[in-house]
XYZ file of C-alpha atoms in Angstrom:
490
model
C -11.401 -25.526 12.227
C -8.223 -23.644 13.123
C -8.873 -19.960 13.685
C -6.057 -17.699 12.500
C -5.335 -14.055 13.282
C -3.147 -12.000 10.945
C -2.042 -8.841 12.739
C -0.746 -6.316 10.227
C -3.068 -7.555 7.486
C -3.019 -4.227 5.641
C 0.696 -4.632 4.829
C 1.982 -6.177 1.630
C 2.627 -9.647 3.099
C -0.466 -9.613 5.290
C -2.619 -8.443 2.403
C -1.661 -11.577 0.469
C -1.447 -13.988 3.385
C -4.974 -13.469 4.743
C -6.811 -14.440 1.517
C -4.344 -17.279 0.924
C -5.156 -18.758 4.348
C -8.880 -18.354 3.750
C -8.610 -20.105 0.366
C -6.983 -23.086 2.102
C -9.877 -23.551 4.502
C -8.726 -21.690 7.607
C -11.002 -19.352 9.514
C -9.233 -16.007 9.234
C -9.524 -12.828 11.258
C -7.557 -9.947 9.701
C -6.554 -7.082 11.971
C -4.955 -3.696 11.318
C -4.951 -0.177 12.708
C -6.703 1.143 9.596
C -9.756 -1.063 9.262
C -10.919 0.963 6.249
C -7.864 -0.331 4.372
C -9.041 -3.889 5.046
C -12.657 -3.206 4.106
C -11.524 -1.657 0.828
C -10.184 -5.047 -0.266
C -13.663 -6.583 -0.309
C -12.702 -9.800 1.527
C -16.108 -11.405 1.907
C -14.840 -14.578 3.610
C -12.503 -12.889 6.112
C -13.441 -11.166 9.364
C -11.852 -7.698 9.338
C -11.290 -6.007 12.696
C -9.449 -3.038 14.170
C -6.434 -3.628 16.401
C -3.472 -1.532 17.470
C -0.393 -3.344 18.738
C 0.241 -0.421 21.097
C -3.214 -0.875 22.658
C -3.259 -3.977 24.874
C -7.044 -4.001 25.240
C -7.608 -4.084 21.483
C -5.168 -7.008 21.193
C -6.913 -9.081 23.837
C -10.218 -8.513 22.077
C -9.047 -9.636 18.620
C -7.117 -12.617 20.031
C -10.162 -14.064 21.748
C -10.917 -17.519 20.335
C -7.791 -17.539 18.123
C -5.555 -20.616 17.866
C -2.545 -19.278 15.938
C -1.546 -15.667 15.261
C 0.723 -14.251 12.578
C 2.605 -11.215 13.853
C 3.394 -9.061 10.803
C 3.852 -5.716 12.520
C 6.814 -3.350 12.370
C 7.172 0.394 12.888
C 9.833 1.165 10.274
C 7.768 4.050 8.860
C 7.264 5.678 12.278
C 10.439 7.758 12.404
C 13.471 7.600 14.663
C 11.624 5.932 17.570
C 10.603 2.849 15.606
C 12.758 0.507 17.734
C 11.022 1.588 20.931
C 7.599 1.242 19.313
C 8.487 -2.234 17.988
C 9.601 -3.292 21.476
C 6.403 -2.058 23.147
C 4.158 -3.562 20.465
C 5.825 -6.980 20.724
C 5.572 -6.993 24.532
C 1.887 -6.083 24.362
C 1.200 -8.836 21.857
C 3.232 -11.412 23.797
C 1.256 -10.730 26.989
C -2.126 -10.607 25.260
C -1.401 -13.905 23.478
C -0.513 -15.507 26.810
C -3.712 -14.207 28.425
C -5.808 -15.688 25.619
C -3.988 -19.032 25.612
C -2.736 -19.063 22.037
C -1.159 -22.258 20.756
C 1.520 -20.498 18.659
C 2.764 -17.152 17.332
C 4.323 -17.005 13.859
C 6.488 -13.915 13.463
C 7.902 -12.612 10.182
C 11.307 -11.019 10.758
C 14.340 -10.347 8.586
C 17.621 -12.060 7.713
C 20.422 -10.919 10.011
C 23.960 -10.048 8.838
C 26.980 -11.588 10.530
C 28.862 -8.286 10.878
C 26.452 -6.143 12.863
C 22.930 -5.128 11.938
C 21.407 -1.777 10.979
C 18.906 -0.292 13.481
C 16.036 -1.628 11.382
C 17.358 -5.196 11.202
C 18.391 -5.124 14.868
C 14.857 -4.101 15.807
C 13.410 -6.992 13.792
C 15.656 -9.402 15.708
C 14.791 -7.810 19.054
C 11.069 -8.162 18.287
C 11.538 -11.930 17.987
C 13.412 -12.018 21.294
C 10.652 -10.068 23.047
C 7.974 -12.404 21.695
C 9.961 -15.472 22.797
C 10.192 -14.108 26.343
C 6.572 -15.185 26.906
C 5.014 -18.620 27.434
C 3.471 -18.932 23.956
C 5.719 -20.858 21.498
C 7.057 -18.616 18.731
C 8.142 -19.607 15.234
C 10.182 -16.805 13.670
C 10.681 -16.719 9.929
C 13.591 -14.473 8.924
C 13.003 -13.500 5.319
C 15.379 -12.105 2.740
C 14.368 -9.368 0.283
C 10.804 -10.189 -0.727
C 10.026 -9.947 -4.433
C 6.420 -8.884 -4.609
C 4.170 -5.859 -5.126
C 4.494 -3.491 -2.168
C 7.764 -4.821 -0.793
C 9.828 -1.688 -0.136
C 13.028 -3.193 -1.571
C 11.183 -4.437 -4.662
C 9.522 -1.052 -5.219
C 12.880 0.733 -4.956
C 14.153 -1.603 -7.690
C 11.078 -0.979 -9.841
C 11.317 2.801 -9.546
C 15.056 2.908 -10.212
C 14.795 0.738 -13.319
C 11.833 2.611 -14.792
C 12.929 6.100 -13.740
C 16.646 6.216 -14.518
C 18.309 5.262 -17.819
C 21.668 5.767 -16.083
C 22.377 5.070 -12.402
C 25.220 6.454 -10.346
C 25.841 3.400 -8.219
C 26.556 3.726 -4.504
C 28.611 1.122 -2.686
C 25.601 -0.871 -1.557
C 24.839 -2.141 -5.090
C 27.569 -4.738 -4.553
C 25.976 -6.052 -1.336
C 24.647 -9.586 -1.729
C 21.302 -11.046 -0.730
C 19.088 -14.065 -1.365
C 15.759 -12.646 -2.574
C 12.646 -14.745 -2.097
C 9.503 -14.569 -4.208
C 6.342 -13.504 -2.400
C 4.547 -16.720 -3.409
C 7.397 -18.827 -1.999
C 7.278 -16.886 1.257
C 3.520 -17.458 1.475
C 4.081 -21.181 0.863
C 6.433 -21.268 3.839
C 4.163 -19.201 6.090
C 1.165 -21.428 5.395
C 3.298 -24.577 5.526
C 4.321 -23.794 9.123
C 0.736 -24.446 10.212
C 1.006 -28.047 9.050
C 4.189 -28.903 10.934
C 3.943 -30.936 14.115
C 3.774 -28.582 17.098
C 6.378 -29.536 19.695
C 5.700 -26.535 21.936
C 9.201 -25.093 21.390
C 10.512 -21.839 19.933
C 11.972 -22.049 16.423
C 13.853 -19.659 14.127
C 14.139 -20.388 10.397
C 15.604 -18.457 7.459
C 13.321 -17.999 4.455
C 15.475 -17.184 1.410
C 15.472 -17.821 -2.304
C 17.719 -20.211 -4.284
C 20.124 -17.543 -5.653
C 22.733 -15.232 -4.149
C 22.714 -11.922 -6.051
C 24.123 -8.444 -5.614
C 21.761 -5.487 -5.584
C 23.228 -4.531 -8.969
C 22.233 -7.983 -10.241
C 18.686 -7.402 -8.976
C 18.467 -4.131 -10.909
C 19.873 -5.593 -14.128
C 17.741 -8.740 -14.068
C 14.590 -6.746 -13.311
C 15.427 -4.573 -16.323
C 15.852 -7.653 -18.500
C 12.431 -8.974 -17.461
C 10.619 -5.696 -18.226
C 12.650 -4.811 -21.310
C 14.659 -1.909 -19.893
C 18.407 -1.456 -20.234
C 20.062 -0.733 -16.892
C 23.379 1.122 -16.950
C 25.241 1.398 -13.664
C 28.242 3.693 -13.103
C 30.153 3.005 -9.848
C 30.393 6.012 -7.522
C 31.880 4.858 -4.183
C 31.419 8.205 -2.439
C 27.663 7.631 -2.233
C 27.185 6.128 1.231
C 23.950 4.390 2.277
C 22.890 7.536 4.151
C 23.501 9.813 1.159
C 21.840 7.233 -1.076
C 18.670 7.349 1.017
C 18.356 11.102 0.409
C 19.051 10.604 -3.289
C 16.297 7.981 -3.460
C 13.824 10.553 -2.115
C 14.266 12.426 -5.385
C 14.022 9.563 -7.862
C 11.595 7.069 -6.293
C 8.124 7.276 -4.800
C 9.004 4.995 -1.877
C 8.423 7.083 1.299
C 11.622 8.331 2.906
C 10.561 6.894 6.272
C 10.651 3.430 4.676
C 13.521 3.841 2.208
C 16.057 5.260 4.665
C 16.119 2.433 7.228
C 15.947 -0.054 4.363
C 18.971 1.411 2.574
C 20.891 1.643 5.863
C 20.697 -2.147 6.021
C 21.991 -2.693 2.489
C 25.597 -2.051 3.483
C 25.570 -5.637 4.799
C 25.483 -8.938 2.963
C 22.211 -10.628 3.909
C 23.114 -14.294 3.438
C 21.648 -17.241 5.328
C 24.057 -19.764 6.830
C 21.300 -22.381 7.145
C 19.177 -21.862 4.052
C 18.247 -25.537 3.658
C 16.790 -26.044 7.129
C 13.350 -24.599 6.345
C 13.294 -26.042 2.829
C 13.912 -29.535 4.224
C 10.861 -29.135 6.493
C 8.656 -27.550 3.830
C 9.944 -28.722 0.411
C 8.571 -26.255 -2.131
C 9.689 -25.519 -5.683
C 11.517 -22.241 -5.275
C 11.332 -19.584 -7.962
C 14.386 -17.880 -9.402
C 14.586 -14.109 -9.033
C 13.567 -13.569 -12.647
C 10.583 -15.884 -12.253
C 9.605 -14.101 -9.037
C 9.642 -10.752 -10.861
C 7.442 -12.181 -13.616
C 5.105 -13.592 -10.968
C 4.914 -10.186 -9.268
C 3.918 -8.496 -12.514
C 1.316 -11.158 -13.265
C -0.034 -10.855 -9.715
C -0.626 -7.143 -10.222
C -2.532 -7.693 -13.451
C -4.751 -10.450 -12.048
C -5.428 -8.904 -8.626
C -9.100 -8.620 -7.697
C -10.673 -5.173 -7.934
C -11.134 -3.429 -4.599
C -14.207 -1.500 -3.530
C -12.065 1.597 -2.851
C -8.556 2.819 -3.585
C -5.816 0.700 -2.033
C -2.142 1.557 -2.302
C -0.580 -0.196 -5.255
C -3.891 -1.253 -6.788
C -3.151 -1.924 -10.472
C -6.360 -0.377 -11.723
C -5.607 2.782 -9.796
C -2.220 2.908 -11.518
C -3.920 2.782 -14.920
C -2.741 -0.810 -15.497
C 0.864 0.357 -15.928
C 3.796 -1.413 -14.301
C 5.997 1.665 -14.728
C 3.710 3.759 -12.523
C 4.959 3.655 -8.941
C 3.257 1.342 -6.454
C 3.552 3.923 -3.677
C 1.588 7.158 -3.910
C 1.901 10.796 -2.935
C -1.274 11.831 -1.175
C -3.351 14.554 0.461
C -6.173 13.945 2.923
C -8.603 16.624 4.120
C -11.471 15.926 6.537
C -13.979 18.624 7.521
C -16.783 18.355 10.063
C -20.204 19.270 8.678
C -23.428 20.237 10.380
C -25.260 18.703 7.443
C -26.489 15.098 7.547
C -24.429 12.553 5.622
C -27.266 11.977 3.125
C -27.202 15.628 2.095
C -23.431 15.707 1.652
C -23.598 12.510 -0.379
C -26.139 14.060 -2.769
C -23.612 16.770 -3.567
C -20.759 14.269 -3.939
C -22.771 12.136 -6.341
C -23.793 15.215 -8.385
C -20.344 16.739 -8.836
C -18.939 17.718 -12.214
C -20.453 18.426 -15.654
C -23.118 21.193 -15.472
C -22.977 21.279 -11.678
C -19.270 22.106 -11.690
C -16.624 21.332 -9.084
C -18.002 23.625 -6.359
C -14.801 25.630 -5.913
C -12.909 27.457 -8.678
C -14.597 25.433 -11.421
C -12.836 27.683 -13.927
C -9.495 26.153 -12.871
C -10.861 22.652 -13.481
C -12.092 23.791 -16.910
C -8.721 25.378 -17.669
C -7.030 22.063 -16.805
C -9.445 20.363 -19.182
C -8.592 22.794 -21.990
C -4.869 22.185 -21.453
C -5.489 18.451 -21.581
C -7.395 18.722 -24.865
C -4.638 20.877 -26.316
C -2.087 18.112 -25.711
C -4.346 15.381 -27.076
C -6.224 14.329 -23.931
C -9.943 13.844 -23.281
C -10.498 17.246 -21.656
C -13.844 17.886 -19.950
C -16.090 17.533 -22.970
C -17.576 14.185 -21.890
C -19.564 15.494 -18.924
C -21.493 12.732 -17.177
C -24.155 10.189 -18.090
C -26.769 11.335 -15.525
C -26.978 14.465 -13.337
C -27.347 12.586 -10.029
C -26.639 8.905 -10.584
C -23.170 7.364 -10.967
C -22.108 3.851 -11.898
C -18.728 2.149 -12.079
C -16.972 2.963 -15.389
C -19.056 6.108 -15.996
C -17.087 9.020 -17.490
C -17.134 12.185 -15.381
C -15.416 15.085 -17.175
C -11.749 13.967 -17.396
C -12.253 11.289 -14.718
C -13.737 7.807 -14.779
C -15.688 6.278 -11.918
C -13.608 3.443 -10.476
C -15.780 2.619 -7.463
C -18.982 3.776 -5.798
C -20.310 2.946 -2.357
C -23.748 4.622 -2.430
C -24.175 6.980 0.470
C -20.498 6.705 1.456
C -17.763 7.161 -1.145
C -16.916 7.931 -4.744
C -13.544 6.956 -6.255
C -12.404 8.549 -9.520
C -9.368 7.786 -11.690
C -8.063 10.575 -13.937
C -8.002 9.929 -17.680
C -6.221 13.145 -18.607
C -2.642 13.030 -19.850
C -0.402 12.796 -16.788
C 3.103 11.562 -15.894
C 1.481 9.014 -13.604
C -1.962 8.175 -12.289
C -4.258 10.403 -10.208
C -7.075 9.159 -7.987
C -9.663 11.325 -6.220
C -11.822 9.953 -3.405
C -14.767 11.876 -1.984
C -16.508 10.333 1.000
C -18.795 11.101 3.909
C -19.398 9.465 7.287
C -22.172 10.221 9.756
C -20.990 11.792 13.003
C -23.637 12.542 15.594
C -26.281 14.801 14.083
C -23.840 15.894 11.390
C -21.162 14.247 9.293
C -17.520 14.352 8.207
C -16.698 15.098 4.581
C -13.344 13.708 3.445
C -11.309 14.265 0.317
C -8.311 12.085 -0.458
C -6.130 12.704 -3.499
C -3.563 10.087 -4.515
C -0.922 10.449 -7.198
C 1.220 7.522 -8.358
C 4.138 9.102 -10.259
C 5.671 7.619 -13.378
C 9.332 8.509 -13.326
C 11.064 11.679 -12.254
C 8.632 13.705 -14.412
C 5.796 12.425 -12.238
C 7.572 13.437 -9.038
C 8.278 16.914 -10.448
C 4.613 17.231 -11.478
C 3.441 16.378 -7.967
C 5.820 18.680 -6.118
C 5.441 21.504 -8.632
C 1.628 21.633 -8.365
C 1.441 20.747 -4.677
C 0.632 24.325 -3.479
C -2.232 24.663 -5.971
C -3.578 21.200 -5.239
C -3.555 21.812 -1.487
C -5.715 24.927 -1.862
C -8.071 23.286 -4.360
C -8.565 20.097 -2.372
C -9.012 21.794 0.992
C -11.549 24.258 -0.346
C -13.487 21.521 -2.141
C -13.755 19.525 1.100
C -14.855 22.650 2.969
C -17.536 23.440 0.382
C -18.864 19.886 0.610
C -19.106 20.336 4.374
C -20.925 23.678 4.243
C -22.962 22.989 1.118
C -22.273 24.307 -2.406
C -24.355 27.137 -3.854
C -26.922 25.765 -6.277
C -27.455 27.548 -9.614
C -30.941 28.916 -10.196
C -33.366 26.273 -11.384
C -31.087 23.390 -10.435
C -33.362 21.948 -7.743
C -36.210 21.836 -10.276
C -33.956 20.031 -12.765
C -32.835 17.554 -10.099
C -36.436 16.733 -9.184
C -37.261 16.202 -12.846
C -34.259 13.914 -13.229
C -35.345 11.864 -10.227
C -38.873 11.507 -11.610
C -37.405 10.364 -14.930
C -35.219 7.809 -13.159
C -38.183 6.486 -11.209
């Protein structure tokens, strides 16, 4: 059986490619820097491992015994030095693949313009050149805009259509591209494994069947989801100014949106679109069909054991809630054992309270009830035990890993979707208590809500994590009540 490595499996293409390969009978090893993001997906038939493309030793370890590796890594979100990081990562992977005797590397790059590339697109091309400088044969697939959940370009389109009834159009809306549906791209990526291996390097363009302007992409997306898109030309908005404007009206992180928008001043058109299709003849989807497929994919996606970015359930099953989130993470070392911290996590809310400034949580509940929400009147089913789908004040339990993590989705009235994760990991004789808050905004109102309450949320979340680490004060008689509850459960 062919053993496959997907490096960058936590990304939007890798997150779909790994299970697709496994479903077709390949032995798959998925690797990413954040292994917890892979474990959260609950892939029972895929080996999930940690690897960092900037760490040569970790690459050699995960490549051991592998026949073919998919290289799905890029550093676009790493700031101004992303080109240097991409170059180093590709060289490390090239050398590690040679040391382990791989049969082939399959690299996913991007379509290149004919009139000079943006720094992001130039770095994608350079990555392919660095990989091809080694002895392992490389097949590079240069993809157009990918239409699928989590694709930065697709999520910019989604947010613009849902957030703005009227768009002031910068010059780049007239730039043309050949968008490809995520499922079509996966068909090509898997199909490459079945081609005869001649031991040579190859570069193919993976594009869709239509040539559309970015304005066309916005309008057709709106038609699919039932939203009217009005575009007013405003030539003074350059790609650079547009990237700052997008920070205000979309949830796509600026570190991703800015290099992406910089590249949209070019037409991204393939001059040899049929070459790959002749080798792997698939039925290509139109852009509209690819959008419909993306929406259906979100609704039918398997539930994950913890929050994952873009998870449909964690966006309250709403397509208009942004795929990307705004988040806060606080980790505090505790002298207490993990089991003790977990008991407090699993007992939070209702009569026990929220450990820090419970009155503020109650005030939020009263405000929610006043505007027609659930408020905090529901409490919880049991003082110490939690199950998936249990109500917990104005939250609902979305996932529980006993002894490790609790994931809650807010059911209060919000311009978006809020997720709260409380978790603990053993560390030596003590533990680390972690709080992660995620907010997926719905429209500009959601972004204003997040930024407006950010100072309050930062204080509340940090203090809650600190109290979990040190141990909350127990009300008189609570230990007796807890023991009675345990006896009743037994």
